[in-house]
PDB file of C-alpha atoms in Angstrom:
ATOM      1  CA  UNK I 241      23.658 -15.698   3.757  1.00  0.00           C
ATOM      2  CA  UNK I 242      23.895 -12.239   4.580  1.00  0.00           C
ATOM      3  CA  UNK I 243      23.116 -10.679   7.508  1.00  0.00           C
ATOM      4  CA  UNK I 244      23.127  -7.396   9.696  1.00  0.00           C
ATOM      5  CA  UNK I 245      23.072  -6.423  13.328  1.00  0.00           C
ATOM      6  CA  UNK I 246      19.694  -5.325  14.350  1.00  0.00           C
ATOM      7  CA  UNK I 247      20.700  -1.891  15.555  1.00  0.00           C
ATOM      8  CA  UNK I 248      22.347  -1.035  11.901  1.00  0.00           C
ATOM      9  CA  UNK I 249      18.865  -2.169  10.529  1.00  0.00           C
ATOM     10  CA  UNK I 250      16.568  -0.273  13.250  1.00  0.00           C
ATOM     11  CA  UNK I 251      19.379   2.745  12.630  1.00  0.00           C
ATOM     12  CA  UNK I 252      18.293   2.606   8.531  1.00  0.00           C
ATOM     13  CA  UNK I 253      14.565   2.368   9.034  1.00  0.00           C
ATOM     14  CA  UNK I 254      14.470   5.144  11.643  1.00  0.00           C
ATOM     15  CA  UNK I 255      16.239   7.329   9.217  1.00  0.00           C
ATOM     16  CA  UNK I 256      14.857   6.134   6.252  1.00  0.00           C
ATOM     17  CA  UNK I 257      11.146   6.883   7.463  1.00  0.00           C
ATOM     18  CA  UNK I 258      11.929   9.759   9.352  1.00  0.00           C
ATOM     19  CA  UNK I 259      10.313   8.193  12.339  1.00  0.00           C
ATOM     20  CA  UNK I 260      11.269  10.923  14.734  1.00  0.00           C
ATOM     21  CA  UNK I 261       9.324  13.639  13.276  1.00  0.00           C
ATOM     22  CA  UNK I 262       5.774  12.045  14.187  1.00  0.00           C
ATOM     23  CA  UNK I 263       3.581  11.912  17.029  1.00  0.00           C
ATOM     24  CA  UNK I 264       2.366   8.540  16.419  1.00  0.00           C
ATOM     25  CA  UNK I 265      -0.259   6.058  18.414  1.00  0.00           C
ATOM     26  CA  UNK I 266       2.225   4.055  19.305  1.00  0.00           C
ATOM     27  CA  UNK I 267       6.239   3.683  19.666  1.00  0.00           C
ATOM     28  CA  UNK I 268       8.003   3.143  16.229  1.00  0.00           C
ATOM     29  CA  UNK I 269      10.845   1.179  15.643  1.00  0.00           C
ATOM     30  CA  UNK I 270      11.952  -1.828  17.901  1.00  0.00           C
ATOM     31  CA  UNK I 271       9.232  -2.699  19.774  1.00  0.00           C
ATOM     32  CA  UNK I 272      10.205  -6.188  21.167  1.00  0.00           C
ATOM     33  CA  UNK I 273      13.882  -6.765  20.814  1.00  0.00           C
ATOM     34  CA  UNK I 274      15.021 -10.048  19.680  1.00  0.00           C
ATOM     35  CA  UNK I 275      18.404 -11.747  18.015  1.00  0.00           C
ATOM     36  CA  UNK I 276      20.879  -9.361  17.997  1.00  0.00           C
ATOM     37  CA  UNK I 277      21.722 -10.424  14.111  1.00  0.00           C
ATOM     38  CA  UNK I 278      19.131 -10.498  11.444  1.00  0.00           C
ATOM     39  CA  UNK I 279      19.189 -12.725   8.505  1.00  0.00           C
ATOM     40  CA  UNK I 280      15.827 -12.868   7.502  1.00  0.00           C
ATOM     41  CA  UNK I 281      12.862 -10.965   8.172  1.00  0.00           C
ATOM     42  CA  UNK I 282       8.910 -11.749   7.845  1.00  0.00           C
ATOM     43  CA  UNK I 283       7.056  -8.715   6.837  1.00  0.00           C
ATOM     44  CA  UNK I 284       3.363  -7.567   6.728  1.00  0.00           C
ATOM     45  CA  UNK I 285       0.403  -5.394   7.960  1.00  0.00           C
ATOM     46  CA  UNK I 286      -0.221  -6.652  11.175  1.00  0.00           C
ATOM     47  CA  UNK I 287       1.782  -7.979  14.143  1.00  0.00           C
ATOM     48  CA  UNK I 288      -0.967 -11.165  14.974  1.00  0.00           C
ATOM     49  CA  UNK I 289      -0.385 -13.970  16.134  1.00  0.00           C
ATOM     50  CA  UNK I 290      -0.656 -15.876  12.785  1.00  0.00           C
ATOM     51  CA  UNK I 291       1.596 -13.322  11.393  1.00  0.00           C
ATOM     52  CA  UNK I 292       4.046 -14.012  14.326  1.00  0.00           C
ATOM     53  CA  UNK I 293       3.635 -18.098  14.041  1.00  0.00           C
ATOM     54  CA  UNK I 294       4.506 -17.420  10.315  1.00  0.00           C
ATOM     55  CA  UNK I 295       7.716 -16.108  10.877  1.00  0.00           C
ATOM     56  CA  UNK I 296       8.724 -19.078  13.493  1.00  0.00           C
ATOM     57  CA  UNK I 297       7.606 -21.598  10.832  1.00  0.00           C
ATOM     58  CA  UNK I 298       9.895 -19.982   7.979  1.00  0.00           C
ATOM     59  CA  UNK I 299      13.095 -19.618  11.083  1.00  0.00           C
ATOM     60  CA  UNK I 300      12.710 -15.655  10.446  1.00  0.00           C
ATOM     61  CA  UNK I 301      14.942 -13.641  12.869  1.00  0.00           C
ATOM     62  CA  UNK I 302      11.718 -10.878  13.486  1.00  0.00           C
ATOM     63  CA  UNK I 303       8.981  -9.438  11.693  1.00  0.00           C
ATOM     64  CA  UNK I 304       8.996  -6.045  10.171  1.00  0.00           C
ATOM     65  CA  UNK I 305       4.835  -4.174   9.833  1.00  0.00           C
ATOM     66  CA  UNK I 306       2.664  -1.645   9.721  1.00  0.00           C
ATOM     67  CA  UNK I 307       0.550  -2.009  12.835  1.00  0.00           C
ATOM     68  CA  UNK I 308       2.520  -3.263  15.664  1.00  0.00           C
ATOM     69  CA  UNK I 309       1.783  -3.110  19.727  1.00  0.00           C
ATOM     70  CA  UNK I 310       0.763  -0.836  22.296  1.00  0.00           C
ATOM     71  CA  UNK I 311      -1.344   1.390  21.357  1.00  0.00           C
ATOM     72  CA  UNK I 312      -2.481   4.628  23.010  1.00  0.00           C
ATOM     73  CA  UNK I 313      -4.782   3.828  25.335  1.00  0.00           C
ATOM     74  CA  UNK I 314      -5.080   0.447  24.882  1.00  0.00           C
ATOM     75  CA  UNK I 315      -5.424  -2.045  28.382  1.00  0.00           C
ATOM     76  CA  UNK I 316      -1.490  -2.384  29.578  1.00  0.00           C
ATOM     77  CA  UNK I 317      -2.504  -5.304  31.025  1.00  0.00           C
ATOM     78  CA  UNK I 318      -0.838  -8.904  29.343  1.00  0.00           C
ATOM     79  CA  UNK I 319      -3.338 -11.119  29.228  1.00  0.00           C
ATOM     80  CA  UNK I 320      -4.617 -13.388  26.791  1.00  0.00           C
ATOM     81  CA  UNK I 321      -4.319 -12.545  23.021  1.00  0.00           C
ATOM     82  CA  UNK I 322      -1.758  -9.645  24.101  1.00  0.00           C
ATOM     83  CA  UNK I 323       0.341 -12.344  26.341  1.00  0.00           C
ATOM     84  CA  UNK I 324       0.067 -14.743  23.559  1.00  0.00           C
ATOM     85  CA  UNK I 325       1.685 -12.721  21.274  1.00  0.00           C
ATOM     86  CA  UNK I 326       4.188 -11.375  23.328  1.00  0.00           C
ATOM     87  CA  UNK I 327       5.173 -15.094  24.959  1.00  0.00           C
ATOM     88  CA  UNK I 328       5.357 -16.132  21.238  1.00  0.00           C
ATOM     89  CA  UNK I 329       7.911 -13.311  20.253  1.00  0.00           C
ATOM     90  CA  UNK I 330       9.810 -13.880  23.239  1.00  0.00           C
ATOM     91  CA  UNK I 331       9.714 -17.522  23.079  1.00  0.00           C
ATOM     92  CA  UNK I 332      11.462 -17.395  20.080  1.00  0.00           C
ATOM     93  CA  UNK I 333      13.542 -14.103  20.191  1.00  0.00           C
ATOM     94  CA  UNK I 334      11.874 -12.809  17.268  1.00  0.00           C
ATOM     95  CA  UNK I 335      12.838  -8.945  16.764  1.00  0.00           C
ATOM     96  CA  UNK I 336       9.204  -7.085  16.434  1.00  0.00           C
ATOM     97  CA  UNK I 337       9.922  -3.790  13.796  1.00  0.00           C
ATOM     98  CA  UNK I 338       6.673  -1.530  13.331  1.00  0.00           C
ATOM     99  CA  UNK I 339       6.353   1.823  11.783  1.00  0.00           C
ATOM    100  CA  UNK I 340       2.854   3.144  11.835  1.00  0.00           C
ATOM    101  CA  UNK I 341       2.197   6.744  10.642  1.00  0.00           C
ATOM    102  CA  UNK I 342       6.153   7.124   9.028  1.00  0.00           C
ATOM    103  CA  UNK I 343       5.289   4.081   6.538  1.00  0.00           C
ATOM    104  CA  UNK I 344       2.019   5.872   5.610  1.00  0.00           C
ATOM    105  CA  UNK I 345       3.841   8.874   4.563  1.00  0.00           C
ATOM    106  CA  UNK I 346       7.178   8.014   3.169  1.00  0.00           C
ATOM    107  CA  UNK I 347       7.367   9.333  -0.552  1.00  0.00           C
ATOM    108  CA  UNK I 348       8.367   6.110  -2.304  1.00  0.00           C
ATOM    109  CA  UNK I 349       7.733   3.032  -0.092  1.00  0.00           C
ATOM    110  CA  UNK I 350       4.867   4.448   2.049  1.00  0.00           C
ATOM    111  CA  UNK I 351       1.447   3.078   2.090  1.00  0.00           C
ATOM    112  CA  UNK I 352      -0.183   6.446  -0.019  1.00  0.00           C
ATOM    113  CA  UNK I 353       2.587   6.040  -2.713  1.00  0.00           C
ATOM    114  CA  UNK I 354       2.400   2.510  -3.051  1.00  0.00           C
ATOM    115  CA  UNK I 355      -1.733   2.749  -3.594  1.00  0.00           C
ATOM    116  CA  UNK I 356      -1.083   5.339  -6.089  1.00  0.00           C
ATOM    117  CA  UNK I 357       1.256   2.788  -7.579  1.00  0.00           C
ATOM    118  CA  UNK I 358      -1.257   0.267  -7.480  1.00  0.00           C
ATOM    119  CA  UNK I 359      -4.648   2.281  -8.440  1.00  0.00           C
ATOM    120  CA  UNK I 360      -2.503   3.956 -10.979  1.00  0.00           C
ATOM    121  CA  UNK I 361      -3.275   7.651  -9.435  1.00  0.00           C
ATOM    122  CA  UNK I 362      -1.131  10.202 -10.508  1.00  0.00           C
ATOM    123  CA  UNK I 363       0.038  12.228  -7.662  1.00  0.00           C
ATOM    124  CA  UNK I 364       0.273  16.253  -7.956  1.00  0.00           C
ATOM    125  CA  UNK I 365       3.591  17.374  -7.552  1.00  0.00           C
ATOM    126  CA  UNK I 366       5.758  20.508  -6.071  1.00  0.00           C
ATOM    127  CA  UNK I 367       8.338  22.211  -8.002  1.00  0.00           C
ATOM    128  CA  UNK I 368      11.211  19.878  -5.913  1.00  0.00           C
ATOM    129  CA  UNK I 369       8.855  16.834  -7.044  1.00  0.00           C
ATOM    130  CA  UNK I 370       7.344  16.247  -3.183  1.00  0.00           C
ATOM    131  CA  UNK I 371       3.624  14.848  -3.608  1.00  0.00           C
ATOM    132  CA  UNK I 372       0.867  17.474  -2.546  1.00  0.00           C
ATOM    133  CA  UNK I 373      -0.296  16.723   0.532  1.00  0.00           C
ATOM    134  CA  UNK I 374      -2.738  17.989   2.932  1.00  0.00           C
ATOM    135  CA  UNK I 375      -4.292  17.045   6.583  1.00  0.00           C
ATOM    136  CA  UNK I 376      -2.544  16.228   9.655  1.00  0.00           C
ATOM    137  CA  UNK I 377       0.889  15.566   9.494  1.00  0.00           C
ATOM    138  CA  UNK I 378       0.620  16.022   5.556  1.00  0.00           C
ATOM    139  CA  UNK I 379      -0.964  12.444   5.551  1.00  0.00           C
ATOM    140  CA  UNK I 380      -3.336  12.751   2.780  1.00  0.00           C
ATOM    141  CA  UNK I 381      -2.081  12.750  -0.661  1.00  0.00           C
ATOM    142  CA  UNK I 382      -3.663  14.912  -3.801  1.00  0.00           C
ATOM    143  CA  UNK I 383      -3.817  13.725  -7.807  1.00  0.00           C
ATOM    144  CA  UNK I 384      -5.635  13.080 -10.132  1.00  0.00           C
ATOM    145  CA  UNK I 385      -6.861   9.000 -11.994  1.00  0.00           C
ATOM    146  CA  UNK I 386      -5.715   9.659 -15.530  1.00  0.00           C
ATOM    147  CA  UNK I 387      -8.195   7.979 -17.981  1.00  0.00           C
ATOM    148  CA  UNK I 388     -10.911   7.480 -15.479  1.00  0.00           C
ATOM    149  CA  UNK I 389     -14.177   9.420 -16.552  1.00  0.00           C
ATOM    150  CA  UNK I 390     -16.046   8.657 -13.717  1.00  0.00           C
ATOM    151  CA  UNK I 391     -16.299   7.245 -10.178  1.00  0.00           C
ATOM    152  CA  UNK I 392     -18.351   4.524 -11.540  1.00  0.00           C
ATOM    153  CA  UNK I 393     -15.070   3.375 -13.437  1.00  0.00           C
ATOM    154  CA  UNK I 394     -12.779   4.279 -10.527  1.00  0.00           C
ATOM    155  CA  UNK I 395     -14.902   1.865  -8.216  1.00  0.00           C
ATOM    156  CA  UNK I 396     -14.067  -1.101 -10.378  1.00  0.00           C
ATOM    157  CA  UNK I 397     -10.372  -0.253 -10.884  1.00  0.00           C
ATOM    158  CA  UNK I 398      -9.962  -0.467  -7.282  1.00  0.00           C
ATOM    159  CA  UNK I 399     -11.909  -3.264  -6.928  1.00  0.00           C
ATOM    160  CA  UNK I 400     -10.185  -5.578  -9.344  1.00  0.00           C
ATOM    161  CA  UNK I 401      -6.749  -3.793  -7.862  1.00  0.00           C
ATOM    162  CA  UNK I 402      -7.541  -4.672  -4.574  1.00  0.00           C
ATOM    163  CA  UNK I 403      -9.450  -7.491  -5.063  1.00  0.00           C
ATOM    164  CA  UNK I 404     -12.288  -6.363  -2.831  1.00  0.00           C
ATOM    165  CA  UNK I 405     -15.560  -4.038  -3.552  1.00  0.00           C
ATOM    166  CA  UNK I 406     -15.543  -0.751  -2.282  1.00  0.00           C
ATOM    167  CA  UNK I 407     -17.983   0.719  -0.189  1.00  0.00           C
ATOM    168  CA  UNK I 408     -19.188   4.321  -2.174  1.00  0.00           C
ATOM    169  CA  UNK I 409     -20.983   7.174  -1.163  1.00  0.00           C
ATOM    170  CA  UNK I 410     -21.864   9.627  -3.741  1.00  0.00           C
ATOM    171  CA  UNK I 411     -22.627  10.276  -7.079  1.00  0.00           C
ATOM    172  CA  UNK I 412     -20.846   7.213  -9.520  1.00  0.00           C
ATOM    173  CA  UNK I 413     -21.592   9.207 -12.325  1.00  0.00           C
ATOM    174  CA  UNK I 414     -19.945  12.268 -12.059  1.00  0.00           C
ATOM    175  CA  UNK I 415     -15.953  12.749 -12.750  1.00  0.00           C
ATOM    176  CA  UNK I 416     -13.636  11.840  -9.510  1.00  0.00           C
ATOM    177  CA  UNK I 417     -12.350  15.364 -10.365  1.00  0.00           C
ATOM    178  CA  UNK I 418      -9.450  16.166  -7.989  1.00  0.00           C
ATOM    179  CA  UNK I 419      -8.935  12.924  -5.599  1.00  0.00           C
ATOM    180  CA  UNK I 420      -7.380  12.882  -1.924  1.00  0.00           C
ATOM    181  CA  UNK I 421      -6.299   9.322  -0.642  1.00  0.00           C
ATOM    182  CA  UNK I 422      -4.937   8.527   3.329  1.00  0.00           C
ATOM    183  CA  UNK I 423      -4.752   4.443   3.609  1.00  0.00           C
ATOM    184  CA  UNK I 424      -6.023   3.189   6.578  1.00  0.00           C
ATOM    185  CA  UNK I 425      -8.744   4.434   8.848  1.00  0.00           C
ATOM    186  CA  UNK I 426      -8.370   8.151   7.952  1.00  0.00           C
ATOM    187  CA  UNK I 427     -12.142   8.561   7.576  1.00  0.00           C
ATOM    188  CA  UNK I 428     -11.535  11.368   9.936  1.00  0.00           C
ATOM    189  CA  UNK I 429      -9.743  13.211   7.247  1.00  0.00           C
ATOM    190  CA  UNK I 430     -12.423  13.370   5.059  1.00  0.00           C
ATOM    191  CA  UNK I 431     -13.362  17.318   5.391  1.00  0.00           C
ATOM    192  CA  UNK I 432      -9.458  18.336   5.474  1.00  0.00           C
ATOM    193  CA  UNK I 433      -9.380  16.989   2.000  1.00  0.00           C
ATOM    194  CA  UNK I 434     -12.651  18.703   0.864  1.00  0.00           C
ATOM    195  CA  UNK I 435     -11.005  21.964   1.976  1.00  0.00           C
ATOM    196  CA  UNK I 436      -7.961  21.059  -0.299  1.00  0.00           C
ATOM    197  CA  UNK I 437     -10.255  21.195  -3.191  1.00  0.00           C
ATOM    198  CA  UNK I 438     -10.681  17.674  -3.609  1.00  0.00           C
ATOM    199  CA  UNK I 439     -14.149  16.093  -4.696  1.00  0.00           C
ATOM    200  CA  UNK I 440     -13.577  12.303  -4.379  1.00  0.00           C
ATOM    201  CA  UNK I 441     -11.935  10.701  -1.034  1.00  0.00           C
ATOM    202  CA  UNK I 442     -10.215   7.293  -1.087  1.00  0.00           C
ATOM    203  CA  UNK I 443      -9.322   5.505   2.423  1.00  0.00           C
ATOM    204  CA  UNK I 444      -9.777   2.323   4.512  1.00  0.00           C
ATOM    205  CA  UNK I 445     -12.747   2.665   6.378  1.00  0.00           C
ATOM    206  CA  UNK I 446     -15.841   4.741   6.263  1.00  0.00           C
ATOM    207  CA  UNK I 447     -17.846   5.968   9.242  1.00  0.00           C
ATOM    208  CA  UNK I 448     -21.665   7.282   9.667  1.00  0.00           C
ATOM    209  CA  UNK I 449     -20.749  11.045   9.255  1.00  0.00           C
ATOM    210  CA  UNK I 450     -19.341  10.044   5.734  1.00  0.00           C
ATOM    211  CA  UNK I 451     -21.582   9.594   3.992  1.00  0.00           C
ATOM    212  CA  UNK I 452     -23.624  12.433   5.176  1.00  0.00           C
ATOM    213  CA  UNK I 453     -20.248  14.815   4.595  1.00  0.00           C
ATOM    214  CA  UNK I 454     -20.455  13.706   0.815  1.00  0.00           C
ATOM    215  CA  UNK I 455     -23.961  14.269   0.232  1.00  0.00           C
ATOM    216  CA  UNK I 456     -24.125  17.573   1.376  1.00  0.00           C
ATOM    217  CA  UNK I 457     -20.738  18.359  -0.174  1.00  0.00           C
ATOM    218  CA  UNK I 458     -21.241  17.067  -3.945  1.00  0.00           C
ATOM    219  CA  UNK I 459     -18.386  14.629  -3.023  1.00  0.00           C
ATOM    220  CA  UNK I 460     -17.774  10.892  -2.990  1.00  0.00           C
ATOM    221  CA  UNK I 461     -16.421   8.779  -0.074  1.00  0.00           C
ATOM    222  CA  UNK I 462     -14.428   5.444  -1.155  1.00  0.00           C
ATOM    223  CA  UNK I 463     -14.038   2.887   1.709  1.00  0.00           C
ATOM    224  CA  UNK I 464     -11.480   0.475  -0.264  1.00  0.00           C
ATOM    225  CA  UNK I 465     -10.769  -1.492   3.218  1.00  0.00           C
ATOM    226  CA  UNK I 466      -8.243  -0.951   6.275  1.00  0.00           C
ATOM    227  CA  UNK I 467      -5.875  -4.222   5.484  1.00  0.00           C
ATOM    228  CA  UNK I 468      -6.494  -3.778   1.425  1.00  0.00           C
ATOM    229  CA  UNK I 469      -5.080  -0.190   1.213  1.00  0.00           C
ATOM    230  CA  UNK I 470      -2.124  -0.900   3.471  1.00  0.00           C
ATOM    231  CA  UNK I 471      -0.886  -3.791   2.143  1.00  0.00           C
ATOM    232  CA  UNK I 472       1.681  -2.369  -0.121  1.00  0.00           C
ATOM    233  CA  UNK I 473       4.024  -0.323   2.194  1.00  0.00           C
ATOM    234  CA  UNK I 474       5.350  -3.088   4.436  1.00  0.00           C
ATOM    235  CA  UNK I 475       5.822  -4.967   1.105  1.00  0.00           C
ATOM    236  CA  UNK I 476       8.218  -2.320  -0.454  1.00  0.00           C
ATOM    237  CA  UNK I 477       9.772  -1.271   2.360  1.00  0.00           C
ATOM    238  CA  UNK I 478      10.588  -5.082   2.871  1.00  0.00           C
ATOM    239  CA  UNK I 479      11.453  -5.140  -0.938  1.00  0.00           C
ATOM    240  CA  UNK I 480      13.730  -2.582   0.302  1.00  0.00           C
ATOM    241  CA  UNK I 481      15.948  -3.876   3.315  1.00  0.00           C
ATOM    242  CA  UNK I 482      16.149  -6.989   0.731  1.00  0.00           C
ATOM    243  CA  UNK I 483      17.810  -4.647  -1.730  1.00  0.00           C
ATOM    244  CA  UNK I 484      20.023  -2.865   0.607  1.00  0.00           C
ATOM    245  CA  UNK I 485      21.213  -5.638   2.957  1.00  0.00           C
ATOM    246  CA  UNK I 486      20.874  -8.811   0.952  1.00  0.00           C
ATOM    247  CA  UNK I 487      18.535 -10.355   3.731  1.00  0.00           C
ATOM    248  CA  UNK I 488      16.274 -12.900   2.950  1.00  0.00           C
ATOM    249  CA  UNK I 489      12.675 -10.820   3.656  1.00  0.00           C
ATOM    250  CA  UNK I 490       9.266 -12.610   2.911  1.00  0.00           C
ATOM    251  CA  UNK I 491       6.041 -10.850   2.754  1.00  0.00           C
ATOM    252  CA  UNK I 492       3.268 -12.519   4.166  1.00  0.00           C
ATOM    253  CA  UNK I 493      -0.191 -11.396   2.741  1.00  0.00           C
ATOM    254  CA  UNK I 494      -2.776 -12.987   5.765  1.00  0.00           C
ATOM    255  CA  UNK I 495      -6.502 -13.125   4.953  1.00  0.00           C
ATOM    256  CA  UNK I 496      -8.334 -10.049   6.131  1.00  0.00           C
ATOM    257  CA  UNK I 497     -12.194  -8.964   5.185  1.00  0.00           C
ATOM    258  CA  UNK I 498     -11.650  -5.391   6.125  1.00  0.00           C
TER     259      UNK I 498
END
């Protein structure tokens, strides 16, 4: 079985995802150090206790996720849920590799790029091929939905391909126009998307002001699910790791209604 030094894999991940350029809400990279050699990883959306238990059951050497630990302003005390998670990782010598904003933003492996692939969105691109983006850290992508005539048709496609009915604020009968999207909890980016010329915004969560912003701007807000929109980056990154280094990477999609 192929293997790789943990530090070598970490270096490749950091370089590939350009993690140093992001001011994030959590540390990116190796959050918990485990075995020095990795032969088998489990990838997933969130480093939950259930995902760690799945990694242990499969004999993995670590987990590779989008949502790791040690978030800004969280309670620093190691007790309850946090104690159980950390204890499980340490007891089984698991590496925890986590990439938040870097995995959202990557132009090929990232959550936004992968959501576009899943939903059949066509990103607008600059002359050099880079996607047209806007908003904080250029995390919002802009593009079109070829073949989609109305928001209602886009809604049906999202429901079918993400296996989750989205929440819609706005007129289902209007054309989507320029679409902006940013996976996860990006409802606060709605106005930045509108400023860039978008009339439809897709993200994972909706807040109370989102419906008012949509109504007062003649726009559409689509909440397609936080977990549902972010299944695909960790999966794509895991495939890239497996192809490059020849190690085993299992993507585990644990059920989540969000």
